[in-house]
Amino acid sequence: MSTTGTLIWDSDYAWEVLPVLGQASLVTVQATLAGFALALVVGLLFAVGRLAGPTWLRCAVAAVVEFLRSTPLLIQIFFLYYVMPEVGLTLAALPAGMLALGLHYGAYCAEVYRAGLQGVPQGQWEAALALNLSPWRTLRRVILPQALPPIVPALGNYLVALFKETPLLSVIAVMELMQTAKILGSESFRYTEPITLVGGFFLAFSLIASALVRGLERTLNARTRRRT
């Protein structure tokens, strides 16, 4: 406990709210992992569509990607949660938030995938086609193993960025970390402890995620070297 005329930090209150914030952190992690998993899939589909699809598909995907990258995530969250029910698609708050995160960051991941795929020599595609490999098998067995290692750091950065944007889900009443901290603060008129603890959690997750990404990058690079 520290004081400068008035109480600044109450350790007892911090320990009291820590379990509540711990429960809320599970929602934050769930939203992060589900949103990023969706972003990885959507991003790959966008990238392949822009590189290998017919002209009309390339133009359509390019327009969608540009729209998602150029509009704020907050607007996309509002659109999915408040506007889509008017056309018959109603989503609960957490799934709507996950979908918004996945689509928004899928557009950014698409550009990362596209750069990685374009970095693989064209001869790799031609050799795979000469061996009668299907396009999907060529992508999965030949191209992606070469394209992934260089782009893992960029994808990892987007994972951390997505995680740090999960507080935006509080605008549609998702009980993630920041929303829970604000409610705790409003009930006790003490914001220092819950907000500080939330900041510590975000810092810890970011550091752990960065370390895992670096480990994955080293593993993929080692596998690539063994194959060559």
mmCIF file of N, CA and C in Angstrom, residues 144-153 213-228:
data_model
loop_
_atom_site.group_PDB
_atom_site.id
_atom_site.type_symbol
_atom_site.label_atom_id
_atom_site.label_comp_id
_atom_site.label_asym_id
_atom_site.label_seq_id
_atom_site.Cartn_x
_atom_site.Cartn_y
_atom_site.Cartn_z
ATOM 1 N N LEU A 144 3.386 -23.334 -49.333
ATOM 2 C CA LEU A 144 3.261 -22.792 -47.980
ATOM 3 C C LEU A 144 4.459 -23.097 -47.085
ATOM 4 N N PRO A 145 5.028 -24.325 -47.132
ATOM 5 C CA PRO A 145 6.213 -24.565 -46.287
ATOM 6 C C PRO A 145 7.368 -23.612 -46.571
ATOM 7 N N GLN A 146 7.451 -23.100 -47.800
ATOM 8 C CA GLN A 146 8.499 -22.142 -48.127
ATOM 9 C C GLN A 146 8.085 -20.706 -47.835
ATOM 10 N N ALA A 147 6.783 -20.431 -47.945
ATOM 11 C CA ALA A 147 6.306 -19.063 -47.774
ATOM 12 C C ALA A 147 6.119 -18.685 -46.315
ATOM 13 N N LEU A 148 5.824 -19.661 -45.457
ATOM 14 C CA LEU A 148 5.471 -19.338 -44.072
ATOM 15 C C LEU A 148 6.613 -18.785 -43.218
ATOM 16 N N PRO A 149 7.814 -19.412 -43.205
ATOM 17 C CA PRO A 149 8.846 -18.927 -42.282
ATOM 18 C C PRO A 149 9.130 -17.426 -42.378
ATOM 19 N N PRO A 150 9.243 -16.847 -43.581
ATOM 20 C CA PRO A 150 9.548 -15.406 -43.624
ATOM 21 C C PRO A 150 8.415 -14.518 -43.120
ATOM 22 N N ILE A 151 7.176 -15.012 -43.140
ATOM 23 C CA ILE A 151 6.057 -14.143 -42.775
ATOM 24 C C ILE A 151 5.569 -14.356 -41.345
ATOM 25 N N VAL A 152 6.129 -15.337 -40.644
ATOM 26 C CA VAL A 152 5.687 -15.594 -39.270
ATOM 27 C C VAL A 152 5.836 -14.361 -38.372
ATOM 28 N N PRO A 153 6.965 -13.615 -38.433
ATOM 29 C CA PRO A 153 7.065 -12.426 -37.564
ATOM 30 C C PRO A 153 5.946 -11.409 -37.819
ATOM 31 N N VAL A 213 6.003 -16.693 -30.870
ATOM 32 C CA VAL A 213 6.177 -16.446 -32.305
ATOM 33 C C VAL A 213 7.636 -16.615 -32.697
ATOM 34 N N ARG A 214 8.549 -16.093 -31.882
ATOM 35 C CA ARG A 214 9.969 -16.263 -32.189
ATOM 36 C C ARG A 214 10.360 -17.735 -32.164
ATOM 37 N N GLY A 215 9.809 -18.496 -31.209
ATOM 38 C CA GLY A 215 10.096 -19.923 -31.162
ATOM 39 C C GLY A 215 9.564 -20.648 -32.391
ATOM 40 N N LEU A 216 8.348 -20.295 -32.819
ATOM 41 C CA LEU A 216 7.769 -20.906 -34.021
ATOM 42 C C LEU A 216 8.604 -20.561 -35.250
ATOM 43 N N GLU A 217 9.063 -19.325 -35.326
ATOM 44 C CA GLU A 217 9.892 -18.915 -36.458
ATOM 45 C C GLU A 217 11.172 -19.742 -36.524
ATOM 46 N N ARG A 218 11.832 -19.948 -35.370
ATOM 47 C CA ARG A 218 13.060 -20.749 -35.356
ATOM 48 C C ARG A 218 12.771 -22.192 -35.767
ATOM 49 N N THR A 219 11.640 -22.751 -35.311
ATOM 50 C CA THR A 219 11.288 -24.127 -35.661
ATOM 51 C C THR A 219 11.065 -24.270 -37.154
ATOM 52 N N LEU A 220 10.310 -23.346 -37.741
ATOM 53 C CA LEU A 220 10.037 -23.409 -39.174
ATOM 54 C C LEU A 220 11.306 -23.227 -39.989
ATOM 55 N N ASN A 221 12.175 -22.327 -39.561
ATOM 56 C CA ASN A 221 13.430 -22.124 -40.283
ATOM 57 C C ASN A 221 14.309 -23.372 -40.213
ATOM 58 N N ALA A 222 14.314 -24.035 -39.055
ATOM 59 C CA ALA A 222 15.113 -25.253 -38.919
ATOM 60 C C ALA A 222 14.586 -26.357 -39.833
ATOM 61 N N ARG A 223 13.266 -26.488 -39.921
ATOM 62 C CA ARG A 223 12.676 -27.491 -40.798
ATOM 63 C C ARG A 223 12.988 -27.194 -42.259
ATOM 64 N N THR A 224 12.952 -25.910 -42.612
ATOM 65 C CA THR A 224 13.254 -25.528 -43.987
ATOM 66 C C THR A 224 14.693 -25.858 -44.331
ATOM 67 N N ARG A 225 15.619 -25.593 -43.395
ATOM 68 C CA ARG A 225 17.023 -25.904 -43.651
ATOM 69 C C ARG A 225 17.240 -27.402 -43.797
ATOM 70 N N ARG A 226 16.537 -28.208 -42.997
ATOM 71 C CA ARG A 226 16.695 -29.665 -43.105
ATOM 72 C C ARG A 226 16.202 -30.175 -44.464
ATOM 73 N N ARG A 227 15.144 -29.564 -44.984
ATOM 74 C CA ARG A 227 14.606 -29.999 -46.270
ATOM 75 C C ARG A 227 15.527 -29.636 -47.426
ATOM 76 N N THR A 228 16.265 -28.522 -47.226
ATOM 77 C CA THR A 228 17.176 -28.107 -48.284
ATOM 78 C C THR A 228 18.566 -28.693 -48.086
#
